[in-house]
CSV table of C-alpha atoms and ligand atoms in Angstrom, one decimal:
chain,number,residue,atom,x,y,z
X,115,MET,CA,-27.6,-23.2,-7.1
X,116,SER,CA,-26.3,-19.6,-7.0
X,117,THR,CA,-22.7,-18.9,-8.1
X,118,ILE,CA,-20.5,-15.8,-7.7
X,119,SER,CA,-17.8,-14.7,-10.0
X,120,ARG,CA,-14.2,-15.5,-9.2
X,121,ALA,CA,-13.4,-11.8,-8.6
X,122,ALA,CA,-16.3,-11.4,-6.1
X,123,GLN,CA,-15.0,-14.2,-4.0
X,124,PHE,CA,-12.0,-12.1,-3.0
X,125,ALA,CA,-12.0,-9.2,-0.6
X,126,GLN,CA,-12.0,-5.9,-2.3
X,127,ARG,CA,-8.6,-5.1,-0.7
X,128,THR,CA,-6.9,-7.7,-2.9
X,129,ALA,CA,-7.6,-5.6,-5.9
X,130,HIS,CA,-5.1,-3.1,-4.5
X,131,LEU,CA,-2.3,-5.5,-4.1
X,132,ARG,CA,0.5,-5.2,-6.7
X,133,ALA,CA,3.2,-7.7,-7.5
X,134,SER,CA,6.5,-6.5,-6.2
X,135,THR,CA,8.9,-5.9,-9.1
X,136,ILE,CA,11.7,-6.7,-6.7
X,137,ARG,CA,10.3,-10.1,-5.8
X,138,GLU,CA,9.7,-10.9,-9.5
X,139,MET,CA,13.2,-9.8,-10.3
X,140,LEU,CA,14.7,-12.0,-7.6
X,141,LYS,CA,13.7,-14.9,-9.8
X,142,VAL,CA,15.9,-13.7,-12.7
X,143,THR,CA,18.8,-13.1,-10.4
X,144,GLN,CA,18.8,-16.8,-9.5
X,145,GLN,CA,20.7,-17.3,-12.8
X,146,PRO,CA,24.4,-17.5,-11.8
X,147,ASP,CA,25.8,-15.2,-14.5
X,148,VAL,CA,23.5,-12.3,-13.7
X,149,ILE,CA,24.9,-9.5,-11.6
X,150,SER,CA,22.1,-8.2,-9.5
X,151,PHE,CA,21.9,-4.7,-8.1
X,152,GLY,CA,18.2,-5.3,-7.9
X,153,GLY,CA,17.3,-7.0,-4.6
X,154,GLY,CA,18.1,-5.6,-1.1
X,155,LEU,CA,20.0,-8.6,0.0
X,156,PRO,CA,22.8,-8.4,2.6
X,157,ALA,CA,26.1,-10.0,1.9
X,158,PRO,CA,25.6,-13.7,2.8
X,159,GLU,CA,29.3,-14.4,3.3
X,160,LEU,CA,29.1,-12.0,6.3
X,161,PHE,CA,26.3,-13.9,8.1
X,162,PRO,CA,27.8,-15.1,11.4
X,163,THR,CA,26.9,-18.7,10.6
X,164,GLU,CA,29.2,-20.5,13.1
X,165,ALA,CA,28.4,-18.1,15.9
X,166,ILE,CA,24.7,-18.6,15.3
X,167,ALA,CA,25.2,-22.4,15.3
X,168,ARG,CA,26.9,-22.1,18.7
X,169,ALA,CA,24.2,-19.9,19.9
X,170,CYS,CA,21.6,-22.5,18.8
X,171,SER,CA,23.3,-25.2,20.8
X,172,ARG,CA,23.7,-23.0,23.9
X,173,VAL,CA,20.0,-22.1,23.8
X,174,MET,CA,19.0,-25.8,23.5
X,175,GLU,CA,21.3,-26.7,26.4
X,176,ARG,CA,20.2,-23.9,28.6
X,177,LEU,CA,16.5,-23.7,27.9
X,178,GLY,CA,15.5,-27.0,26.3
X,179,PRO,CA,11.8,-27.2,25.6
X,180,ALA,CA,11.2,-23.6,26.9
X,181,ALA,CA,12.9,-22.3,23.8
X,182,LEU,CA,10.4,-24.2,21.7
X,183,GLN,CA,7.2,-23.3,23.6
X,184,TYR,CA,4.6,-20.7,22.8
X,185,SER,CA,5.6,-17.4,24.3
X,186,VAL,CA,4.2,-13.9,25.0
X,187,THR,CA,3.0,-11.7,22.1
X,188,GLU,CA,5.2,-8.7,23.0
X,189,GLY,CA,8.4,-10.8,22.7
X,190,ILE,CA,10.7,-12.5,25.1
X,191,PRO,CA,11.7,-10.1,27.9
X,192,GLU,CA,15.5,-10.6,27.2
X,193,MET,CA,15.1,-9.3,23.6
X,194,ARG,CA,13.0,-6.3,24.7
X,195,VAL,CA,15.5,-5.3,27.3
X,196,TRP,CA,18.4,-5.8,24.8
X,197,ILE,CA,16.8,-3.5,22.3
X,198,ALA,CA,15.9,-0.8,24.9
X,199,GLU,CA,19.4,-0.8,26.2
X,200,ARG,CA,21.0,-0.7,22.8
X,201,LEU,CA,18.9,2.3,21.7
X,202,THR,CA,19.5,4.0,25.1
X,203,ARG,CA,23.3,3.6,24.7
X,204,ARG,CA,23.3,4.8,21.1
X,205,PHE,CA,21.0,7.8,21.5
X,206,GLY,CA,21.5,9.0,25.1
X,207,ARG,CA,17.9,9.0,26.1
X,208,ILE,CA,16.1,6.4,28.0
X,209,PHE,CA,14.1,3.8,26.0
X,210,GLU,CA,11.9,1.4,28.1
X,211,ALA,CA,11.8,-2.3,27.4
X,212,GLU,CA,8.0,-2.1,28.0
X,213,SER,CA,7.6,0.0,24.8
X,214,VAL,CA,9.3,-2.6,22.6
X,215,GLN,CA,7.2,-5.1,20.5
X,216,ILE,CA,9.1,-7.9,18.7
X,217,VAL,CA,7.8,-8.5,15.2
X,218,ASN,CA,8.5,-10.9,12.4
X,219,GLY,CA,10.7,-8.6,10.3
X,220,SER,CA,10.0,-4.9,10.2
X,221,GLN,CA,7.8,-5.7,7.2
X,222,GLN,CA,5.3,-7.2,9.7
X,223,GLY,CA,5.6,-4.0,11.7
X,224,LEU,CA,4.5,-2.0,8.7
X,225,ASP,CA,1.6,-4.3,8.2
X,226,LEU,CA,0.5,-4.0,11.8
X,227,VAL,CA,0.8,-0.3,11.7
X,228,GLY,CA,-1.4,-0.3,8.6
X,229,LYS,CA,-3.9,-2.6,10.4
X,230,VAL,CA,-4.3,-0.4,13.4
X,231,PHE,CA,-4.3,3.0,11.7
X,232,LEU,CA,-5.8,2.6,8.2
X,233,ASP,CA,-9.4,2.5,6.9
X,234,PRO,CA,-10.1,2.3,3.2
X,235,GLY,CA,-9.6,5.7,1.6
X,236,ASP,CA,-7.3,7.0,4.3
X,237,HIS,CA,-4.3,9.1,3.5
X,238,VAL,CA,-0.7,8.2,4.4
X,239,VAL,CA,2.1,10.8,3.9
X,240,LEU,CA,5.2,9.4,2.2
X,241,GLU,CA,8.5,10.7,1.0
X,242,ASP,CA,8.7,10.9,-2.8
X,243,PRO,CA,10.2,8.4,-3.6
X,244,SER,CA,9.5,5.9,-0.8
X,245,TYR,CA,10.2,2.3,0.2
X,246,LEU,CA,8.2,0.0,-2.0
X,247,GLY,CA,7.6,-2.6,0.8
X,248,ALA,CA,5.8,0.0,2.9
X,249,ILE,CA,3.6,1.0,-0.1
X,250,GLN,CA,2.8,-2.7,-0.5
X,251,ALA,CA,2.0,-3.2,3.1
X,252,PHE,CA,-0.3,-0.1,3.3
X,253,ASP,CA,-1.9,-0.9,-0.1
X,254,ALA,CA,-3.6,-3.9,1.6
X,255,TYR,CA,-5.6,-1.4,3.6
X,256,GLN,CA,-6.9,0.4,0.5
X,257,THR,CA,-5.1,3.5,1.4
X,258,ARG,CA,-4.1,6.6,-0.6
X,259,TYR,CA,-0.9,8.6,-0.5
X,260,LEU,CA,0.1,12.2,-0.2
X,261,THR,CA,3.7,12.7,-1.1
X,262,VAL,CA,6.3,15.2,0.2
X,263,ASP,CA,9.1,16.6,-1.9
X,264,THR,CA,12.7,15.6,-1.0
X,265,ASP,CA,16.2,16.7,-1.9
X,266,GLU,CA,19.7,15.4,-1.1
X,267,ASP,CA,19.0,16.1,2.6
X,268,GLY,CA,15.8,14.1,2.7
X,269,LEU,CA,12.3,15.2,3.2
X,270,LEU,CA,11.6,19.0,3.0
X,271,PRO,CA,9.8,20.2,6.1
X,272,ASP,CA,8.2,23.1,4.2
X,273,SER,CA,6.7,20.7,1.7
X,274,LEU,CA,5.4,18.6,4.5
X,275,GLU,CA,3.7,21.6,6.0
X,276,ARG,CA,2.1,22.6,2.7
X,277,VAL,CA,0.8,19.0,2.2
X,278,LEU,CA,-0.7,18.9,5.7
X,279,GLU,CA,-2.4,22.3,5.3
X,280,ARG,CA,-4.2,21.2,2.2
X,281,ALA,CA,-4.8,17.5,3.1
X,282,ASP,CA,-8.4,16.3,3.0
X,283,PRO,CA,-9.0,13.9,4.6
X,284,PHE,CA,-6.3,14.6,7.1
X,285,PRO,CA,-3.7,11.7,6.9
X,286,LYS,CA,-3.3,9.0,9.5
X,287,PHE,CA,0.5,9.2,9.8
X,288,LEU,CA,3.8,10.2,8.1
X,289,TYR,CA,6.0,7.3,7.1
X,290,LEU,CA,9.7,7.9,6.5
X,291,VAL,CA,13.1,6.3,6.4
X,292,PRO,CA,15.5,9.0,7.7
X,293,ASN,CA,18.8,7.1,7.5
X,294,PHE,CA,20.3,6.0,4.1
X,295,GLN,CA,16.8,5.7,2.7
X,296,ASN,CA,15.6,2.9,0.6
X,297,PRO,CA,15.6,3.6,-2.4
X,298,THR,CA,17.8,6.8,-2.7
X,299,GLY,CA,20.4,6.3,0.0
X,300,ARG,CA,19.7,9.8,1.3
X,301,THR,CA,19.7,10.8,4.9
X,302,LEU,CA,17.5,13.4,6.6
X,303,SER,CA,19.8,16.1,7.8
X,304,GLY,CA,20.2,16.8,11.5
X,305,ARG,CA,18.7,20.3,11.2
X,306,ARG,CA,15.6,18.9,9.5
X,307,ARG,CA,14.9,16.2,12.0
X,308,GLU,CA,13.6,18.4,14.7
X,309,LYS,CA,11.7,20.5,12.2
X,310,VAL,CA,9.9,17.4,10.9
X,311,VAL,CA,8.9,16.4,14.5
X,312,ARG,CA,7.7,20.0,15.2
X,313,VAL,CA,5.6,20.1,12.0
X,314,CYS,CA,4.0,16.8,12.9
X,315,GLU,CA,3.5,17.9,16.5
X,316,HIS,CA,1.8,21.1,15.3
X,317,PHE,CA,-0.7,19.1,13.1
X,318,GLY,CA,-1.0,16.2,15.6
X,319,LEU,CA,0.3,13.8,13.0
X,320,PRO,CA,1.8,10.5,14.2
X,321,ILE,CA,5.2,9.5,12.7
X,322,VAL,CA,6.2,6.0,11.6
X,323,GLU,CA,10.0,6.1,11.6
X,324,ASP,CA,11.6,3.1,9.8
X,325,ASP,CA,15.3,2.7,10.5
X,326,PRO,CA,16.7,-0.6,9.2
X,327,TYR,CA,20.0,1.0,8.0
X,328,GLY,CA,21.0,3.5,10.8
X,329,GLU,CA,23.7,1.2,12.2
X,330,LEU,CA,25.3,0.8,8.8
X,331,ARG,CA,27.0,4.1,8.8
X,332,PHE,CA,30.3,4.4,6.8
X,333,GLU,CA,31.4,7.9,7.8
X,334,GLY,CA,30.3,10.8,9.9
X,335,SER,CA,28.4,10.3,13.2
X,336,ASP,CA,25.0,9.0,14.1
X,337,LEU,CA,22.1,11.5,13.9
X,338,PRO,CA,19.4,11.3,16.6
X,339,PRO,CA,16.3,9.3,15.5
X,340,LEU,CA,13.1,11.3,15.4
X,341,ILE,CA,11.8,9.2,18.3
X,342,SER,CA,14.6,10.7,20.5
X,343,TYR,CA,12.9,14.1,20.4
X,344,GLU,CA,10.3,15.0,23.0
X,345,SER,CA,7.1,15.2,21.0
X,346,ALA,CA,3.4,15.5,21.6
X,347,ALA,CA,2.8,13.6,18.3
X,348,PRO,CA,3.2,9.9,18.8
X,349,ILE,CA,6.2,8.2,17.1
X,350,VAL,CA,6.4,4.6,16.2
X,351,TYR,CA,10.1,3.5,15.5
X,352,LEU,CA,10.9,0.4,13.6
X,353,GLY,CA,14.3,-1.4,13.8
X,354,THR,CA,15.4,-4.8,12.5
X,355,GLY,CA,18.1,-7.4,12.9
X,356,SER,CA,17.9,-8.2,9.2
X,357,LYS,CA,20.8,-5.9,8.1
X,358,ILE,CA,23.0,-6.3,11.2
X,359,MET,CA,22.6,-10.0,11.7
X,360,ALA,CA,20.6,-12.0,9.2
X,361,PRO,CA,17.2,-11.4,7.5
X,362,GLY,CA,16.2,-15.1,7.7
X,363,MET,CA,15.9,-14.8,11.5
X,364,ARG,CA,12.9,-12.4,10.9
X,365,ILE,CA,13.7,-10.7,14.2
X,366,ALA,CA,12.7,-7.0,14.2
X,367,TRP,CA,11.1,-4.6,16.7
X,368,LEU,CA,8.8,-1.7,17.1
X,369,VAL,CA,9.4,0.9,19.8
X,370,ILE,CA,6.0,2.4,20.7
X,371,PRO,CA,6.1,4.7,23.8
X,372,ASP,CA,2.4,5.5,23.3
X,373,ASP,CA,0.4,3.0,25.5
X,374,GLU,CA,-2.8,3.2,23.4
X,375,ILE,CA,-1.1,2.5,20.1
X,376,ARG,CA,1.1,-0.2,21.6
X,377,GLU,CA,-2.0,-2.0,23.1
X,378,LYS,CA,-3.6,-2.0,19.7
X,379,ILE,CA,-0.5,-3.3,18.0
X,380,VAL,CA,-0.2,-6.1,20.5
X,381,LEU,CA,-3.8,-7.2,19.8
X,382,ALA,CA,-3.2,-7.0,16.0
X,383,LYS,CA,0.0,-9.0,16.3
X,384,GLN,CA,-1.8,-11.6,18.5
X,385,GLY,CA,-4.4,-12.0,15.7
X,386,ALA,CA,-1.8,-12.2,13.0
X,387,ASP,CA,0.6,-14.9,14.5
X,388,LEU,CA,0.4,-15.0,18.3
X,389,HIS,CA,4.1,-14.1,18.7
X,390,SER,CA,7.4,-14.1,16.8
X,391,GLY,CA,9.3,-17.4,16.9
X,392,THR,CA,10.4,-18.1,20.4
X,393,PHE,CA,13.5,-20.0,19.3
X,394,ALA,CA,14.7,-17.3,16.8
X,395,GLN,CA,14.3,-14.7,19.6
X,396,TYR,CA,16.4,-16.7,22.1
X,397,VAL,CA,19.1,-17.5,19.5
X,398,PHE,CA,19.2,-13.8,18.4
X,399,HIS,CA,19.6,-12.7,22.0
X,400,GLU,CA,22.2,-15.4,22.8
X,401,TYR,CA,24.3,-14.2,19.8
X,402,ALA,CA,23.8,-10.5,20.5
X,403,MET,CA,24.5,-10.8,24.2
X,404,ASP,CA,28.2,-10.7,23.6
X,405,GLY,CA,28.1,-6.9,22.9
X,406,ASP,CA,31.7,-6.5,21.8
X,407,ALA,CA,31.5,-9.4,19.3
X,408,PHE,CA,28.1,-8.1,18.0
X,409,ASP,CA,29.5,-4.5,17.6
X,410,ALA,CA,32.6,-5.8,15.9
X,411,HIS,CA,30.4,-7.8,13.5
X,412,VAL,CA,28.2,-4.7,12.6
X,413,ARG,CA,31.5,-2.7,12.0
X,414,THR,CA,32.7,-5.4,9.6
X,415,ILE,CA,29.4,-5.3,7.7
X,416,ALA,CA,29.6,-1.5,7.5
X,417,GLN,CA,33.3,-1.5,6.4
X,418,THR,CA,32.6,-4.1,3.7
X,419,TYR,CA,29.6,-2.1,2.3
X,420,ALA,CA,31.6,1.1,2.5
X,421,ARG,CA,34.2,-0.4,0.2
X,422,ARG,CA,31.5,-1.7,-2.2
X,423,ARG,CA,29.8,1.7,-2.2
X,424,GLY,CA,33.1,3.2,-3.1
X,425,VAL,CA,33.7,0.8,-5.9
X,426,MET,CA,30.2,1.4,-7.2
X,427,ALA,CA,30.6,5.2,-7.1
X,428,GLU,CA,34.0,5.0,-8.8
X,429,SER,CA,32.7,2.6,-11.5
X,430,LEU,CA,29.6,4.8,-12.1
X,431,ALA,CA,31.9,7.8,-12.6
X,432,GLU,CA,34.0,5.8,-15.0
X,433,PHE,CA,31.4,4.0,-17.1
X,434,MET,CA,28.3,6.1,-17.1
X,435,PRO,CA,27.6,8.3,-20.1
X,436,GLU,CA,27.7,12.1,-19.8
X,437,GLY,CA,24.8,13.6,-17.8
X,438,VAL,CA,24.1,10.6,-15.5
X,439,ARG,CA,23.9,11.6,-11.8
X,440,PHE,CA,24.1,9.4,-8.7
X,441,THR,CA,24.0,9.6,-5.0
X,442,ARG,CA,27.0,8.6,-2.8
X,443,PRO,CA,25.3,7.6,0.5
X,444,SER,CA,27.2,7.6,3.8
X,445,GLY,CA,25.7,4.3,4.8
X,446,GLY,CA,23.1,1.6,4.0
X,447,MET,CA,22.8,-0.6,1.0
X,448,PHE,CA,21.5,1.5,-1.9
X,449,LEU,CA,22.3,4.3,-4.2
X,450,TRP,CA,20.1,6.1,-6.7
X,451,VAL,CA,21.1,6.9,-10.3
X,452,THR,CA,19.3,9.4,-12.5
X,453,VAL,CA,19.6,8.8,-16.2
X,454,PRO,CA,18.0,11.8,-17.9
X,455,GLU,CA,15.7,11.0,-20.9
X,456,VAL,CA,15.9,7.3,-20.3
X,457,ASP,CA,12.9,5.2,-19.3
X,458,THR,CA,14.6,2.8,-16.9
X,459,THR,CA,11.9,0.2,-17.1
X,460,GLU,CA,12.7,-0.1,-20.8
X,461,LEU,CA,16.4,0.0,-20.0
X,462,LEU,CA,16.0,-3.0,-17.6
X,463,ARG,CA,14.9,-5.1,-20.6
X,464,ILE,CA,18.1,-4.3,-22.4
X,465,SER,CA,20.3,-4.6,-19.3
X,466,THR,CA,18.8,-8.0,-18.4
X,467,GLU,CA,20.1,-9.3,-21.7
X,468,SER,CA,23.5,-7.9,-20.7
X,469,LYS,CA,23.1,-9.8,-17.5
X,470,VAL,CA,22.8,-7.0,-15.0
X,471,VAL,CA,19.6,-6.0,-13.2
X,472,PHE,CA,18.4,-3.1,-11.0
X,473,VAL,CA,15.1,-1.8,-9.8
X,474,PRO,CA,13.5,0.9,-12.1
X,475,GLY,CA,12.8,4.0,-10.0
X,476,VAL,CA,9.2,4.4,-11.1
X,477,ASN,CA,8.2,1.7,-8.7
X,478,PHE,CA,9.1,3.8,-5.7
X,479,TYR,CA,6.8,6.7,-6.6
X,480,PRO,CA,3.3,6.0,-5.5
X,481,GLY,CA,1.6,8.9,-7.3
X,482,ARG,CA,3.8,10.0,-10.3
X,483,ASN,CA,5.5,8.6,-13.3
X,484,VAL,CA,9.2,9.4,-12.8
X,485,ASN,CA,10.9,7.2,-15.2
X,486,ASP,CA,14.5,8.2,-15.3
X,487,GLY,CA,15.7,6.8,-11.9
X,488,MET,CA,17.1,3.5,-10.8
X,489,ARG,CA,17.9,2.0,-7.5
X,490,LEU,CA,21.2,0.1,-7.3
X,491,ASN,CA,22.0,-2.2,-4.4
X,492,PHE,CA,25.7,-2.4,-3.5
X,493,SER,CA,25.7,-4.8,-0.5
X,494,ASN,CA,25.3,-8.1,-2.2
X,495,ALA,CA,27.8,-8.2,-5.1
X,496,SER,CA,31.5,-8.5,-4.8
X,497,GLU,CA,33.7,-5.5,-5.6
X,498,LYS,CA,34.8,-7.2,-8.8
X,499,ASN,CA,31.2,-7.9,-9.9
X,500,ILE,CA,30.1,-4.4,-9.0
X,501,ARG,CA,32.7,-3.0,-11.4
X,502,VAL,CA,31.7,-5.5,-14.2
X,503,GLY,CA,28.0,-4.9,-13.6
X,504,VAL,CA,28.3,-1.1,-13.7
X,505,GLU,CA,30.3,-1.4,-17.0
X,506,ARG,CA,27.5,-3.6,-18.4
X,507,LEU,CA,25.0,-1.0,-17.3
X,508,GLY,CA,26.9,1.8,-19.0
X,509,HIS,CA,26.9,-0.3,-22.2
X,510,ALA,CA,23.1,-1.0,-21.8
X,511,ILE,CA,22.4,2.8,-21.6
X,512,ARG,CA,24.5,3.4,-24.7
X,513,VAL,CA,22.5,0.7,-26.5
X,514,TYR,CA,19.3,2.3,-25.4
X,515,LYS,CA,20.4,5.6,-26.7
X,516,GLY,CA,21.6,4.1,-29.9
X,517,VAL,CA,25.1,5.3,-29.5
X,518,SER,CA,26.7,1.9,-29.2
B,288,LIG,C1,13.1,0.7,4.6
B,288,LIG,C2,12.9,-0.8,4.9
B,288,LIG,N1,11.9,-1.1,5.8
B,288,LIG,C3,11.7,-2.4,6.1
B,288,LIG,C4,12.4,-3.4,5.4
B,288,LIG,C5,12.0,-4.8,5.8
B,288,LIG,O1,13.0,-5.4,6.6
B,288,LIG,P1,12.7,-6.7,7.5
B,288,LIG,O2,13.7,-7.7,6.9
B,288,LIG,O3,13.0,-6.3,8.9
B,288,LIG,O4,11.3,-7.1,7.3
B,288,LIG,C6,13.3,-3.1,4.5
B,288,LIG,C7,14.1,-4.2,3.8
B,288,LIG,O5,14.7,-4.0,2.8
B,288,LIG,C8,13.6,-1.7,4.2
B,288,LIG,O6,14.5,-1.4,3.3
């Protein structure tokens, strides 16, 4: 009888899969006395639980078994229309319901994009640093990364141009998070948006624009998404209900004006899970249909996070040792702290003992060891805990440096 080794039983692509530090850390944060700036969890006390319960009953009364039946891969028509209309209203250009594909969280959207674009060894262009979940999704397709420099206004178009001129093999797409980026909280400036589109258009490079935080703006006005520019380079836009309603619904969407890409995504989605949950889509739509209540809810979330961001920034200014720098994002759920000459992976060990956790920045750099950064989430902890947690963090840094 012939046998094969355990390793050979698995597909080669599994060798590229890495455990998510964030998921691992969520286990630690289950302990009640730990203050977590680690995960990317929305504030659960803001979930509209009662309104969702009412929406569930209305869906069952109105639709009965139809809400529990298989449905089409693209998503229920009501949801696709709602998304197209919302984007049209926000950005003043027409978005068609036909270009919307409902997915099971934008994380599934990233996986499907990987599935239809990436062969082993292909290049993807990323911001440096970039969203860890996207790196995880693309890793499954045995991809490699080219990184573009960023500053406080996001990705640098000149750096993108240089990367593309030298790229071999030429990359399959650029992936970016232009609003309140995960992990840095930075936003791609208005002036750079069109430049990025034009550079990609010049090189014929598709863009994958991931925008989970755009609606959570605390100050200033909305900037147009890249997909709102006329472009010969195809753009796939990802939005999600996770941060404006509840992540457990797993309702998110891709907007794919390019017919050929969309057809391939639909087939990939069909093979993956046939369609997103019919019931969850109807409930989401039922809840979201009351536009005024929905908008008021999103405003409440943004106002709450704005206060938490403010407390975190003030506490950092108060409790961090000399030399520590941090971003003060105008929206979203994260800010980025740079602690010069500190390896934040080591620091996490000390801070975990002090009962405060964060994500070490090195995890967000696919190709380099940048050890002095950390991502702090400010959406999930109360204002009081944010202050206590940042004070503990300041203490942990002093312990690390031997000055405490
Ligand atoms: C940039 C980015 N993209 C995608 C996701 C995944 O969101 P979803 O819950 O829609 O899968 C997240 C979640 O934190 C994110 O920060």
